[in-house]
Structure formats: C-alpha cells, structure tokens
Coordinates of C-alpha atoms and ligand atoms in Angstrom, one line a residue:
X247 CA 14.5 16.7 -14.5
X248 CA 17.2 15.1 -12.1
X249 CA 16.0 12.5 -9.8
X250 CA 17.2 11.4 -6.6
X251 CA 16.3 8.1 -5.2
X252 CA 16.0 7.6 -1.7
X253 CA 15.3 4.5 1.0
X254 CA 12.9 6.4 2.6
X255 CA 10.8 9.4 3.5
X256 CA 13.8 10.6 6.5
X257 CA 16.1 10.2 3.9
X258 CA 14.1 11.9 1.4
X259 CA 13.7 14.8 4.0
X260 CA 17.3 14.9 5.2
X261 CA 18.5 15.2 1.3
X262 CA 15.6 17.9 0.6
X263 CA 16.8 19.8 3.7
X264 CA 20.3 20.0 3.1
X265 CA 19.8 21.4 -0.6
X266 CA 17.4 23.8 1.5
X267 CA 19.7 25.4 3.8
X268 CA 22.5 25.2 1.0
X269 CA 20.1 28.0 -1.2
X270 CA 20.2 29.9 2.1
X271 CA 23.5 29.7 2.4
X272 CA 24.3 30.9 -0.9
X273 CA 21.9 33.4 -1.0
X274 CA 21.0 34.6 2.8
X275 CA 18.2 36.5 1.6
X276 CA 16.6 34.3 -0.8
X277 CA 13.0 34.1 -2.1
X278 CA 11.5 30.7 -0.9
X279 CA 8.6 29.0 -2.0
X280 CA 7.0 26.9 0.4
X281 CA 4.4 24.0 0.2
X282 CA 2.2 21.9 3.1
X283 CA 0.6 19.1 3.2
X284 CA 2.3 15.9 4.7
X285 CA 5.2 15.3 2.5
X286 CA 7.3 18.3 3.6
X287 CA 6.9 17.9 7.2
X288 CA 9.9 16.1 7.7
X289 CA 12.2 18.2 5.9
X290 CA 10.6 21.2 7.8
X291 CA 11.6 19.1 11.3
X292 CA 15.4 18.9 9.7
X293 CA 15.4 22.5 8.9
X294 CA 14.5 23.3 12.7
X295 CA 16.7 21.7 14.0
X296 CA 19.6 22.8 11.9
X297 CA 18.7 26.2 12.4
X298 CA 18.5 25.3 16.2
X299 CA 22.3 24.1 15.9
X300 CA 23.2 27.3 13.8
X301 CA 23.5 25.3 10.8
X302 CA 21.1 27.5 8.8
X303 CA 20.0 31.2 9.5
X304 CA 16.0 32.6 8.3
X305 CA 16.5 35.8 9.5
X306 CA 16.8 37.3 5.7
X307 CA 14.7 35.3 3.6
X308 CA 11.5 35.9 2.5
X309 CA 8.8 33.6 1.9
X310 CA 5.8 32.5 -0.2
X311 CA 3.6 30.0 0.1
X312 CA 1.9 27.9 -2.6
X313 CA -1.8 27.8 -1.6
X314 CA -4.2 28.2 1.3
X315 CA -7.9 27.0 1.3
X316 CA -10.4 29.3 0.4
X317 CA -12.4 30.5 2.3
X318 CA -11.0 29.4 5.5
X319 CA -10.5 31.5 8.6
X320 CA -6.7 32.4 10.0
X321 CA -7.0 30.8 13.2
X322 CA -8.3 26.9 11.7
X323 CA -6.4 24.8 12.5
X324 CA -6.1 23.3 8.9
X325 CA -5.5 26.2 7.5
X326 CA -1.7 26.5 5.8
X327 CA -1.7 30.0 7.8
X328 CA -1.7 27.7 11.2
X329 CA 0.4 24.7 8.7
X330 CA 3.3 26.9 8.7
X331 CA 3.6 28.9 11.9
X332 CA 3.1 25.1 13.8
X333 CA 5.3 23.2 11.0
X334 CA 8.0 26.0 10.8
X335 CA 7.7 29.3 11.0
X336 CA 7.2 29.7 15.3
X337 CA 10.3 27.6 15.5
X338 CA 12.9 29.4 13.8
X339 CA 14.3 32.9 13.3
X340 CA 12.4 34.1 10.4
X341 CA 10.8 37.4 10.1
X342 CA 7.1 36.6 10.0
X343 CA 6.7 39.8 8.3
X344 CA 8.4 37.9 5.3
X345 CA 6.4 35.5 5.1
X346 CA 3.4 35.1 3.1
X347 CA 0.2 33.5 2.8
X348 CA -2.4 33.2 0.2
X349 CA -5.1 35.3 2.5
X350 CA -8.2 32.6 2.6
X351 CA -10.1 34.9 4.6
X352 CA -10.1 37.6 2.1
X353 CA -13.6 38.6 1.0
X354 CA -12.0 39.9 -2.5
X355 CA -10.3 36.9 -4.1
X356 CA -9.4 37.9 -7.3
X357 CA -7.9 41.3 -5.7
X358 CA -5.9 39.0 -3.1
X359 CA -4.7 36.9 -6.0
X360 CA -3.6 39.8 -8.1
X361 CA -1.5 41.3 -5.2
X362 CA 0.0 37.8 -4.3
X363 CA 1.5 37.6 -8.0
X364 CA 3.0 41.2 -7.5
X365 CA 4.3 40.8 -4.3
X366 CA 6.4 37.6 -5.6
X367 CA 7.6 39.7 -8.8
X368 CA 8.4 42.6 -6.5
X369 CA 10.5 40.9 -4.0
X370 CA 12.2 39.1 -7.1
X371 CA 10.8 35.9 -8.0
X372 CA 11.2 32.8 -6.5
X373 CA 14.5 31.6 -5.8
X374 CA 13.7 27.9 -4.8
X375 CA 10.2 26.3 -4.9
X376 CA 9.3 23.6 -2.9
X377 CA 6.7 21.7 -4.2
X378 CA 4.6 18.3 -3.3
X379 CA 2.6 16.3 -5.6
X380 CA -1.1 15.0 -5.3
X381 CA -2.0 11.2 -6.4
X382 CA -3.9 13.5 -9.1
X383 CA -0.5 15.4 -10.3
X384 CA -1.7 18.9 -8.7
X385 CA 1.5 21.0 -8.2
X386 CA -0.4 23.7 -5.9
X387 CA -3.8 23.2 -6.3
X388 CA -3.5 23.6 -9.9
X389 CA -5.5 20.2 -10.6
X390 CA -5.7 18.6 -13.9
X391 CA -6.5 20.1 -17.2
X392 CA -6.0 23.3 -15.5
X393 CA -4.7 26.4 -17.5
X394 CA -1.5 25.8 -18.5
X395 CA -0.4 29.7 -18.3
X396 CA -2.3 30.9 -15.0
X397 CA -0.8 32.7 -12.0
X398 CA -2.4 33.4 -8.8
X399 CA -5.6 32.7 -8.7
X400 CA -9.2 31.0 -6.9
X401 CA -9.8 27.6 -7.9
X402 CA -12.5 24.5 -7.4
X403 CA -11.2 21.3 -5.3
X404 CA -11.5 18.3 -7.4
X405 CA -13.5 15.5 -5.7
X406 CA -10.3 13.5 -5.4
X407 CA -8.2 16.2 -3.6
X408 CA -11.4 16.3 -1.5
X409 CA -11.3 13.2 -0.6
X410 CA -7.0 13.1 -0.2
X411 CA -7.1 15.9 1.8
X412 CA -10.2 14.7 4.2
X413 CA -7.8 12.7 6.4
X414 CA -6.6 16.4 7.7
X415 CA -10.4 17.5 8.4
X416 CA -13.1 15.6 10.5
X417 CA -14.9 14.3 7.5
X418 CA -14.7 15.4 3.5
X419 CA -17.5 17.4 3.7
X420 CA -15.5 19.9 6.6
X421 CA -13.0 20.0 3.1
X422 CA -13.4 23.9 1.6
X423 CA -14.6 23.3 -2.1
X424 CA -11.8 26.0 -3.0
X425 CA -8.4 27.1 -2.4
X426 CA -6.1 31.0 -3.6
X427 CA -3.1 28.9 -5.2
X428 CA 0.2 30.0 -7.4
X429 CA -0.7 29.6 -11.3
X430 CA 1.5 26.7 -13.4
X431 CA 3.0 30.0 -14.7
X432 CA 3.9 31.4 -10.9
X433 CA 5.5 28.0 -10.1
X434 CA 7.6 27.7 -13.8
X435 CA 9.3 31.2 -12.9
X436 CA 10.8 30.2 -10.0
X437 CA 14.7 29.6 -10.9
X438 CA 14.2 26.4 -9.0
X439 CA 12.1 23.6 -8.0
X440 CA 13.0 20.6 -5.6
X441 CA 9.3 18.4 -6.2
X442 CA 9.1 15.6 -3.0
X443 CA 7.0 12.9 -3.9
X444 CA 7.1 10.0 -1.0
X445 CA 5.1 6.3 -0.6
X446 CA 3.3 4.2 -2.6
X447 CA 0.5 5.9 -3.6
X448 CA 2.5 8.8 -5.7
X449 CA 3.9 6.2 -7.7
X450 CA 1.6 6.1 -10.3
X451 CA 2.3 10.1 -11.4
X452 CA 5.9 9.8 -10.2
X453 CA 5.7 7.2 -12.9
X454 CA 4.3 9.8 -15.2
X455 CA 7.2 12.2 -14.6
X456 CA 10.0 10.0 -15.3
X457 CA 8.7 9.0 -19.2
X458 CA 9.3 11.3 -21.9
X459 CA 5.3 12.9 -22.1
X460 CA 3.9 16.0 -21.2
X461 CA -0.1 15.8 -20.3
X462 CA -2.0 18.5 -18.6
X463 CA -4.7 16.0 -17.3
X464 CA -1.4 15.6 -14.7
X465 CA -0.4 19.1 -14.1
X466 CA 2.9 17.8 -12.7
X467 CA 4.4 17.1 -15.9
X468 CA 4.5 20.5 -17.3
X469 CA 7.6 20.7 -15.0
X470 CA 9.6 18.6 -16.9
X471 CA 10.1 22.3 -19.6
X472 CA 11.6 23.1 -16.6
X473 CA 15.5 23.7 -16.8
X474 CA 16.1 23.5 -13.0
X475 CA 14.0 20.6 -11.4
X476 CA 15.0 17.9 -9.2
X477 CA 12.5 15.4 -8.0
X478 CA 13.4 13.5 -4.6
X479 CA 11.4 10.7 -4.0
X480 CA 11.6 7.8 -1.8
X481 CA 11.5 4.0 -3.0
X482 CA 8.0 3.2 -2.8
X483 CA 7.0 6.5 -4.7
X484 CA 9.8 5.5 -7.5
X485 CA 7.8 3.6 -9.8
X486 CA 10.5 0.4 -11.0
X487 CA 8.5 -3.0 -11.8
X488 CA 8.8 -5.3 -9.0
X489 CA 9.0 -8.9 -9.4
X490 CA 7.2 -11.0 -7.4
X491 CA 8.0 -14.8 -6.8
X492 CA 5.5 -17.5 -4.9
X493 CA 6.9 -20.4 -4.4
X494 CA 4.5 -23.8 -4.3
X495 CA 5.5 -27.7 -3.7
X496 CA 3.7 -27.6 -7.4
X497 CA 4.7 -24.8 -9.3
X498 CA 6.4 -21.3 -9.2
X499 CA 4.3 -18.4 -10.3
X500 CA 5.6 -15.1 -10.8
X501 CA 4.0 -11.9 -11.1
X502 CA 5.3 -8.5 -12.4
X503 CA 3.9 -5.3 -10.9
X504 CA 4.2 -1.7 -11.6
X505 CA 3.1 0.5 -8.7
X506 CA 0.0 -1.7 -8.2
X507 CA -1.0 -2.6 -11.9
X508 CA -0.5 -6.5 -13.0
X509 CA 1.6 -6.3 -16.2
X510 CA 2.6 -9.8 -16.3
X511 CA 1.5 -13.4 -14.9
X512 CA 3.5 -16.9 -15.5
X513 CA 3.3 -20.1 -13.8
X514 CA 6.2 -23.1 -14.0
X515 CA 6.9 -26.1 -12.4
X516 CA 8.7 -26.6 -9.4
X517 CA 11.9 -28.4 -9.9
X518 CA 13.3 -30.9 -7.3
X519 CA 16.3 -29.4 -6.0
X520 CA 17.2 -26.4 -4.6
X521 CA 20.1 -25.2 -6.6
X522 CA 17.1 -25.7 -9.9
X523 CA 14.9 -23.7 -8.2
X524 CA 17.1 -21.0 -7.6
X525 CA 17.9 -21.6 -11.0
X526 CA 14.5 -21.1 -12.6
X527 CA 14.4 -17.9 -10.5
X528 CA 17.2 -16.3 -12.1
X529 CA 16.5 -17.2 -15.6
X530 CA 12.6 -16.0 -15.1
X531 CA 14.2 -12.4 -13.7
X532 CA 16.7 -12.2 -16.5
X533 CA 14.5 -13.0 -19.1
X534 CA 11.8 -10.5 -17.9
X535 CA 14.7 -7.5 -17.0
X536 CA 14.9 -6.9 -20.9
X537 CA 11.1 -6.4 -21.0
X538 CA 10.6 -4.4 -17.7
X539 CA 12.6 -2.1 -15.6
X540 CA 12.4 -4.3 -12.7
X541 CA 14.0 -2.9 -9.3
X542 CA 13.3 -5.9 -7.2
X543 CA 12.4 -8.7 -6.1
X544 CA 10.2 -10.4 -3.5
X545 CA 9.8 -14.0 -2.9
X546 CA 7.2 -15.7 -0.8
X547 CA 8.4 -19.3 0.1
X548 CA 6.7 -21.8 2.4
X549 CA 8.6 -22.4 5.6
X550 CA 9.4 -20.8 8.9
X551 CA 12.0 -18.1 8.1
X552 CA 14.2 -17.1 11.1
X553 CA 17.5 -15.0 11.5
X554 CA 17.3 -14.4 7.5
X555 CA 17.1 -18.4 6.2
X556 CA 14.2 -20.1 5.0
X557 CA 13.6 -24.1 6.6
X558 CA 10.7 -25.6 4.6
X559 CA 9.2 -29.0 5.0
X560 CA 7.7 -29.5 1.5
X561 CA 10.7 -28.2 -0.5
X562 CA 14.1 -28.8 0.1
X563 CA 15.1 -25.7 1.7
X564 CA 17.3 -25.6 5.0
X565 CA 18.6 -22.9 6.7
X566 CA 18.5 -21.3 2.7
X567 CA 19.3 -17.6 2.7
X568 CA 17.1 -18.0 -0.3
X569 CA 16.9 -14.2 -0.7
X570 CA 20.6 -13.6 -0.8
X571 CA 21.1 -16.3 -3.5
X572 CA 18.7 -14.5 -5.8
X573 CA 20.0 -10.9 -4.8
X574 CA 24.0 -11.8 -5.4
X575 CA 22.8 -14.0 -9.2
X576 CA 20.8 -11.3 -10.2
X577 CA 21.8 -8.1 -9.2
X578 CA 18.8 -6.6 -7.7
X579 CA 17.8 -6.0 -4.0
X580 CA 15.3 -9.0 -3.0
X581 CA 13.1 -9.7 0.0
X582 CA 11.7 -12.8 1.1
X583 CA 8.6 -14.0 3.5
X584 CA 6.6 -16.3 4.5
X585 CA 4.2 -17.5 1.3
X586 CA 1.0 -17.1 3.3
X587 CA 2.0 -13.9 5.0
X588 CA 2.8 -12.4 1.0
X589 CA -1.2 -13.7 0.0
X590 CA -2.3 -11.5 2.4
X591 CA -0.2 -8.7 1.3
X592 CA -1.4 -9.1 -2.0
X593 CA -5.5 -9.6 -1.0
X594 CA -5.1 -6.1 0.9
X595 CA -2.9 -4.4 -1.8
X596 CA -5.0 -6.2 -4.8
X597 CA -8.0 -8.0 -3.9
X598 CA -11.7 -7.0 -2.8
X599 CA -10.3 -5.4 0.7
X600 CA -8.4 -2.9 -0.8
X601 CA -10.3 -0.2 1.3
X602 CA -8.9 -2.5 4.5
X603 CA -6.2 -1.7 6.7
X604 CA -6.2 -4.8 8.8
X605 CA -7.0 -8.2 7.5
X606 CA -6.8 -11.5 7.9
X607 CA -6.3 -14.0 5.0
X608 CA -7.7 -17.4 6.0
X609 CA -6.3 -20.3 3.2
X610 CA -8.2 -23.7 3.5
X611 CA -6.9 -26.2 1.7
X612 CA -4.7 -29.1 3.0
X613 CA -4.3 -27.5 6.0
X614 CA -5.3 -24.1 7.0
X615 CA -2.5 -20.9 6.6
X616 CA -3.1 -17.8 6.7
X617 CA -1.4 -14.3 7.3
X618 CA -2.0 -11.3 9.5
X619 CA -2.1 -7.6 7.6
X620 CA -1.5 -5.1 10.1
X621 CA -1.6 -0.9 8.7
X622 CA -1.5 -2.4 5.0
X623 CA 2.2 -3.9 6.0
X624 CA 2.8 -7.9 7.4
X625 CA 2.6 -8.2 11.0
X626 CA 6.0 -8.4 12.2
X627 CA 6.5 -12.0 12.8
X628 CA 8.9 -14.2 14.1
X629 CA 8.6 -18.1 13.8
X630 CA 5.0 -19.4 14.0
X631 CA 3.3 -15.8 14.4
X632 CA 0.5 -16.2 12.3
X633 CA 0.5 -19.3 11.5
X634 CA -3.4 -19.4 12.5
X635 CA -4.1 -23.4 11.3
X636 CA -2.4 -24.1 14.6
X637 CA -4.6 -22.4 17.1
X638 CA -5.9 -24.9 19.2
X639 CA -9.7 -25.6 19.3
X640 CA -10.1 -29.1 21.3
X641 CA -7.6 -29.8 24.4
X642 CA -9.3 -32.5 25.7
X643 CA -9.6 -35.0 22.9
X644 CA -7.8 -32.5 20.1
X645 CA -7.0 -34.8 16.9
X646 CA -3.5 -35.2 16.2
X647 CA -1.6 -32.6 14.2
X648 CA 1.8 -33.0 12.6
X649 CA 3.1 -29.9 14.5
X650 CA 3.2 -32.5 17.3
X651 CA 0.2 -30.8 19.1
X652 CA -3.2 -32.1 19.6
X653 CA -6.3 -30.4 18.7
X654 CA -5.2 -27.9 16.5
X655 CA -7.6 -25.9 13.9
X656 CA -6.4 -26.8 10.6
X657 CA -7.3 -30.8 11.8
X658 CA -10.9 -29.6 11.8
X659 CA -11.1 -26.7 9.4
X660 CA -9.2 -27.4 6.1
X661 CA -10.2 -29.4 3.2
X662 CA -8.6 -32.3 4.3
X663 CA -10.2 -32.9 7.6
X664 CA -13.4 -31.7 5.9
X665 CA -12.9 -34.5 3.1
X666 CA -11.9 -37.2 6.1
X667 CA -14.9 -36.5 8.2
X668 CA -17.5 -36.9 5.2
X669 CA -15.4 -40.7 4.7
X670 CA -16.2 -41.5 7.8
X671 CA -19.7 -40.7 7.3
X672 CA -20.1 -41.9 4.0
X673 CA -18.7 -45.1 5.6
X674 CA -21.1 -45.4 8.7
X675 CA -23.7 -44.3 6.7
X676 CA -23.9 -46.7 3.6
X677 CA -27.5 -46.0 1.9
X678 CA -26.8 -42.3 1.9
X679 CA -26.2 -40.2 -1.3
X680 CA -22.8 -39.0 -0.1
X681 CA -21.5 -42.9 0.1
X682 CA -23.3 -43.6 -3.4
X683 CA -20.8 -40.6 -4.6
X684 CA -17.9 -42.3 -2.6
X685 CA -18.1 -45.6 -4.0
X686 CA -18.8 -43.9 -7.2
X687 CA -15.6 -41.6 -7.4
X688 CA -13.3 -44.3 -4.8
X689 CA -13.0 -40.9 -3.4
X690 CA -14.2 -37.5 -1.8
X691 CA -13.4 -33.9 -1.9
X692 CA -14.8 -30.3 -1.4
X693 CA -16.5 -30.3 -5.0
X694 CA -17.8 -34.0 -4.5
X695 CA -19.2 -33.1 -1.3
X696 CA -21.2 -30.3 -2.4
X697 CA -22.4 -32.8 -5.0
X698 CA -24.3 -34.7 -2.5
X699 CA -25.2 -31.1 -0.5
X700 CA -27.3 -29.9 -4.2
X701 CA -28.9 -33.6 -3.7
X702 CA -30.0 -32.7 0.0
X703 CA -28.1 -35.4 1.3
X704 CA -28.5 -35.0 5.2
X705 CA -25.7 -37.0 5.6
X706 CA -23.4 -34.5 3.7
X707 CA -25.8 -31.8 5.3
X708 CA -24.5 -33.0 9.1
X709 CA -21.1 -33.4 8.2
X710 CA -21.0 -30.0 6.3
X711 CA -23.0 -27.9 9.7
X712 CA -20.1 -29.6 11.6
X713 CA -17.4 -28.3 9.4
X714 CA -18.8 -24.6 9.3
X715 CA -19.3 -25.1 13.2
X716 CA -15.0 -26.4 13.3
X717 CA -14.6 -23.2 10.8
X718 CA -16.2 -20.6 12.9
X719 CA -15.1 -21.3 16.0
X720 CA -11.4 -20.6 14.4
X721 CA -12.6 -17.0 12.6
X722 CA -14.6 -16.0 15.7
X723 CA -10.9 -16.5 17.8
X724 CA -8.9 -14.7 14.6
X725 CA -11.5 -11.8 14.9
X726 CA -11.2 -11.6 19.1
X727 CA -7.4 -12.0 18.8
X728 CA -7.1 -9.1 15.7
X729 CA -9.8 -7.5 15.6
X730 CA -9.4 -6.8 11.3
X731 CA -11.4 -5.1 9.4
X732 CA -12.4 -8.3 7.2
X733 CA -11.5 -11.7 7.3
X734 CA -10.7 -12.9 3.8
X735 CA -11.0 -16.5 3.0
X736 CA -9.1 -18.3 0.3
X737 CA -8.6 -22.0 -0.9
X738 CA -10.8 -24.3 -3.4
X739 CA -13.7 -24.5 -1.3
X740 CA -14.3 -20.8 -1.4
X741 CA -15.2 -21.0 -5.1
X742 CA -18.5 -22.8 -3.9
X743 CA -18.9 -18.5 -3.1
X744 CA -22.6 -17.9 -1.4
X745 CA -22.8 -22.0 -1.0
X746 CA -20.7 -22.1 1.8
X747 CA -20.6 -18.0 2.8
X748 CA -24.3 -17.6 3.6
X749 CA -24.5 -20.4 5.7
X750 CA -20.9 -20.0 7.4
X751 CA -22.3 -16.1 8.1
X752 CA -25.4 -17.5 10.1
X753 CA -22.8 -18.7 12.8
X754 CA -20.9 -15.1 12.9
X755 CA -21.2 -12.3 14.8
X756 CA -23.0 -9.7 11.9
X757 CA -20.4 -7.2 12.3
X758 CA -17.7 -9.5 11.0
X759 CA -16.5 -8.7 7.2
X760 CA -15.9 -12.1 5.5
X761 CA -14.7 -11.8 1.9
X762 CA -13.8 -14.7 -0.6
X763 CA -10.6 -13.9 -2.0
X764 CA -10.8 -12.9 -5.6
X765 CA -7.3 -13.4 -6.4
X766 CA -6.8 -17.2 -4.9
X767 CA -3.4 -18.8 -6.1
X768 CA -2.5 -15.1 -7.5
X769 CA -2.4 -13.4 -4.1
X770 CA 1.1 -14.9 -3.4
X771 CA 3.2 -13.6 -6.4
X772 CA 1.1 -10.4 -6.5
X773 CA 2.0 -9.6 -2.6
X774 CA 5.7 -11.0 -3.3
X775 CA 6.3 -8.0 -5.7
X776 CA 5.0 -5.9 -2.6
X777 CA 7.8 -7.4 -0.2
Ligands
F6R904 C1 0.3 22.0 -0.6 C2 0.1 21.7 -2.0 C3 -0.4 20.4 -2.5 C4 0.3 19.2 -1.9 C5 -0.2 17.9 -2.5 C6 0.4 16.7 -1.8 O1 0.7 23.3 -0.3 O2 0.2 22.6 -2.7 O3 -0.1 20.4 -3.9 O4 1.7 19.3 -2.1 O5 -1.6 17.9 -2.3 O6 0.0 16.7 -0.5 P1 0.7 15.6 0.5 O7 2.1 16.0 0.7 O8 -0.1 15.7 1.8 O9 0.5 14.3 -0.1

C-alpha cells in the first residue's frame, strides 16, 4: 500500500482529486467507484470545479456507488441517492443514466444486490475505487469480521457505525439498522483503490494499515493483498507517536502518545539555564526516537507567548523561540503553547470530559491558571487570553496581585490565598483547633486545613465557606463568559474530591458540570503531544 501524507484534509482532497481526474483523463470512459460520507466531500468540491474550468470531462464514465442505507426512500435526504446528486452528480456533466446506486427502496434486496454485482462485471469492473474508512475499519459497510469473500449484498449496521453515522440524522435511532453495500470481494476487483482517511479519530485503524497484519475484525486491512492501493491521509489521521513536553519551575515531564493511547510517562528535573533545558529536551527526544516513531513534538511552557517567543517569569526564558530550538536540534516539526492552555488540551483529549467540546480547566494552586477548550482545539489566544486567575472580583478594596492589578481572582481563589486567610485566622483566633494545628506544624496548607475541617473546627469552617464563596464567584463569571460544557478543576486541593466538590456545588447554578481532573500534573505533557 503507498501512502501519501498530507497537512490537511484540502490537501488530502486536492491530491485525491488530481489522481481522480488523471484516471479520467487516461481512460475517458472509465468505471468509477464512488463512496459518501464526509471524507470525500472535499475532493468531490475540487472535482466540480475542475470540471467547471474544463479541467476534467464526466460525460463518458460510468459510475457505481459503494452502499446506500437500507431501507431508505430515494428522496431522504440522507440517502447516498440525494449524497451524490447534491455532492456531485447535479453539478457536472455526467450522464446520470451512468450512474448507479445501490436501490434502498427496493422491496427485493437480495435480487437488487445480485443485479448490482452484474451490472459492475458487465460494464467492466471497476477501474478506480474510492473508498473512506470508518473508526471501526468498514470499507463499505462491510463492518468487522464480515465475510472475507462477499459481493453485493444486505447487511446489519453495527452499533458503532450507528452511532458515527447519527451526526448525519436527527438522532441514532432515525439511523436504518441496514444498508445494500459492495462485498470485500466487489471492492478487491477493482484495478484500483485511492482509501482517504482524514482527522484524529481514524488514526487508530490508519495505524492498523500501516503495520504488517491482516485482521478481519478491521475489514480495512484486507486491502493491504491489494496490488494497487494508495492510502491518502492527512496528519492527524497518520498515526506517528507525538511527544509531548510540560515544562514546570520543578521538573520536566514528558509524555509519548500514539493517536490518543499513553505509551510512555517520565518526569526530570528542571535544570537552571536555558541552553540545559533545551538540552534535556533533545536528549529525552533522541533517546525515545529509537523506541518510538515519533513525528513531533509539542511543548507546553509557562509564560506569555507572543509573535512565536516564549517570556516566562519563573524560568529563564526571554523572547525564546523555544520551539524552533527543539525543531532545528532534533529534526522534527514542534509546537509550543502556553503550559495551562496544553492541560486543558489534554483534560478534554484524555481526562473524564472526553465527551466535552468546550471546557474550561480551572488549576488552583499558587495562583489560579487555567485554559479555555473551544471545539476540542485551544481557544485562539493572544497574550493574557485565558489567563482566568486574573479576572477581577473586588475593585473597591481588590488585594494586591503581582500582575500589578488589584483585586484579581487568583488573590482569593488559589491555595495560597486560601492558606494566608486561615493564618490570619488561626492568628486572631488562638484557642481554635486550626491555630493548635498552626503552632503545631509552624505552618498551614490545603491538607492541614482540612485537618482542622474533619475536627469541626468552625474557625477552619468560616475561613473554608469564604474560600468556596471567593471560588464560585470566579466559576460562575468563567461559565457566563464561556458558556463550556464542564468546568474541570485541577490542583492539590481537588484531591480532597467530594470534601470540597459537594459543598463548592451548593453555591452553583445545578446545570453547571464541575469535574476534578483525573489526570492533574499529567494533563500538561499529555495535551503537549496534542499541540
Ligand atoms: C460511504 C461508506 C463508508 C464511509 C465510512 C467513513 O459510502 O462506504 O464506508 O466511507 O463510514 O465515513 P466518513 O467519511 O463520514 O468518516
């Protein structure tokens, strides 16, 4: 099978048109096997409009299509009948009487499926196929473990084509249970086959095709007896290992991904300088090329990253093109972002809102960060967008924050100004179990304040209402300015889990999804391999 790599899903359409027209071009009255669904679309716009500019001429070829939905009437409009005339066939200068459709309204199936298969042998066999792929491996609708040697014939949806396919229909249950689609066999006598296979969530059977096996729980692989197949697929269906890179003030933690399973996990130290860091990226990457086939890497760094350079305050990083250093000393395309912005990437893509398209990722710790997942991609910023810890909750007596405002959230809501406000407590309160703990310890934090919660303390109790009162106020202005599907929170307090969730729900709206991340100090690296 030859593969061809593209950026993207126009390029991937572009390239699939061009080898299109080129059969026709050869062969003006060629035998073409057509497929629907989404991936094709594009290639079907190209093909329009080059045969709009004369590029490419329909009028002799003939056509087939892979499958139609049984039963389903003609005139639906998800049927592949109504597909192809609005994808294709009303806007060129084919001969509709050439074309053909698996009849879903037939009332004879097996009859409809025999003729299909001789009409294809009698006008010649397929020249070119076109095929698409389903996250399940179906070629057709020829789903897994099916016959290896059918042709034509009537076969049962499997719940997860069902459930792919619902996004065309008003709900999964509006799905037809059935659909009249070419055999394996059909498909492997066509002389050849361009398979399209585009975004992330192919990558796991695009992954299948490129190894050496042949399995018929993925239907798709049987095309690798093929002699003539090329497979174009864009980037994110091209199954590489991605490396992922989170850079902390403490340590370093890198992540290796394939499509979206975890196959590796290491953590170092963070050397001093910059030039070590860099360093300590390289050798991590060369080291782990010889085990994986990493295409690239992503970086999250802390920082404000403008016009392409990183500038961090707690690392020594100014104006640091940071992901060009990497790129040039190790060979392979990198991408950096903002650390927080990556967590989020990596609670949507891995964590427990994977059925989100829109979240917010809340961090509490010494202060508050946070990123902004818009469509399952980071929300386009620039500067400060996102950088939630700064909204402001107090104008009129605001507390001091070292962004040089007054009053801003993460003074109220992180760990830090949760930890200074029981102090003060503790202090003006010295008979209370939360000051015993304090002089105790010479210290407080999250863990030592709960201590005094599971003793009832009502000191502790006050200061902790407080802080889920200086918390929700922030959420409650993240939900109003987003609107996200869930709000995930992250950071060492959130292990306390129902402790500080139940109550911190009492003072939401109901409708508001909260969620405790489940990857914590993970999400960076994991949604750095994502970049
Ligand atoms: C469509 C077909 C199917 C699709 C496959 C992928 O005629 O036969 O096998 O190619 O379900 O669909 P998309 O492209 O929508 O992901």
């Amino acid at each position: 099978m030859r593969v061809i790599l593209c950026e993207n899903y126009d390029e991937m359409s572009e390239k699939a048109a061009g080898m299109f027209a080129a059969q026709i071009t050869l062969k003006p009255e060629s035998v073409l096997g057509l497929a629907t669904g989404s991936t094709p679309v594009g290639m079907y716009k190209r093909l329009i409009e080059m045969n709009k500019s004369g590029t490419v001429d329909f009028s002799g070829v003939t056509t087939f299509n892979l499958d139609e939905y049984y039963p389903i009437k003609r005139d639906n409009n998800q049927s592949y009948f109504t597909f192809m005339k609005d994808n294709l066939f009303s806007h060129i200068n084919i001969d509709l009487k050439k074309t053909h459709i698996p009849n879903g309204e037939t009332k004879n199936p097996v009859k409809e499926c025999e003729q299909y298969e001789k009409m294809i042998r009698q006008a010649g066999g397929v020249d070119l196929q076109i095929l698409g792929i389903g996250q399940n491996g179906h070629i057709g609708f020829n789903e897994p473990d099916a016959s290896l040697n059918s042709f034509t014939h009537l076969t049962s949806l499997t719940d997860s084509t069902i459930k792919a396919n619902a996004r065309f229909f008003e709900s999964a249950n509006e799905v037809p249970k059935q659909a009249i689609t070419m055999g394996i066999a059909t498909i492997m006598s066509a002389k050849k086959i361009i398979l399209l296979a585009s975004g992330a969530s192919k990558s796991r059977v695009v992954a299948e095709l490129l190894n050496d096996g042949i399995n018929t729980s993925i239907p798709a692989t049987l095309l690798k007896t093929h002699p003539d197949v090329v497979l174009i697929c864009d980037k994110d269906a091209y199954l590489g290992a991605k490396l992922g890179v989170d850079i902390g003030g403490t340590n370093i933690k890198f992540a290796v991904v394939e499509g979206e399973n975890v196959k590796y996990k290491a953590c170092v130290d963070t050397p001093k300088t910059t030039d070590e860091i860099i360093d300590t990226i390289v050798k991590e990457t060369k080291k782990l090329k010889k085990e994986y086939k990493i295409k690239a890497i992503g970086i999250g760094t802390p920082g404000v990253i403008s016009g392409g350079t990183v500038t961090a305050t707690n690392l020594p990083f100014k104006d640091l093109a940071l992901d060009v250093e990497v790129a040039q000393r190790t060979d392979l395309p990198t991408n950096m972002d903002n650390d927080a912005n990556c967590a989020a990437l990596g609670e949507v893509i891995f964590g427990n809102t994977t059925d989100c398209d829109n979240i917010v990722l809340v961090t509490l710790g010494t202060g508050v960060g946070g990123g902004v997942i818009v469509n399952r991609q980071i929300m386009a910023s620039n500067k400060s967008a996102g950088e939630i810890g700064h909204i402001i909750i107090d104008m009129k007596d605001g507390r001091e924050c070292a962004c040089g405002e007054k009053g801003c959230w993460e003074q109220y809501a992180s760990i830090s100004a949760f930890v200074k406000d029981a102090v003060h407590a503790a202090n003006a309160n010295p008979d209370s179990v939360l000051n015993k703990i304090y002089e105790r310890e010479g210290r407080l934090s999250g863990r030592l304040i709960f201590e005094a919660l599971n003793e009832k303390c009502p000191v502790a109790e006050e200061v902790f209402d407080q802080y889920l009162e200086y918390l929700a106020v922030g959420i409650k202005s993240i939900a109003m300015a987003f609107g996200p599907d869930a709000i995930v929170l992250a950071g060492g307090i959130t292990k306390e889990g129902d402790k500080l969730i139940k109550p911190l729900r009492k003072k939401l709206p109901k409708d508001l999804r909260i969620e405790v991340s489940t990857l914590q100090s993970d999400a960076g690296s994991l949604g750095a391999a994502m970049l």
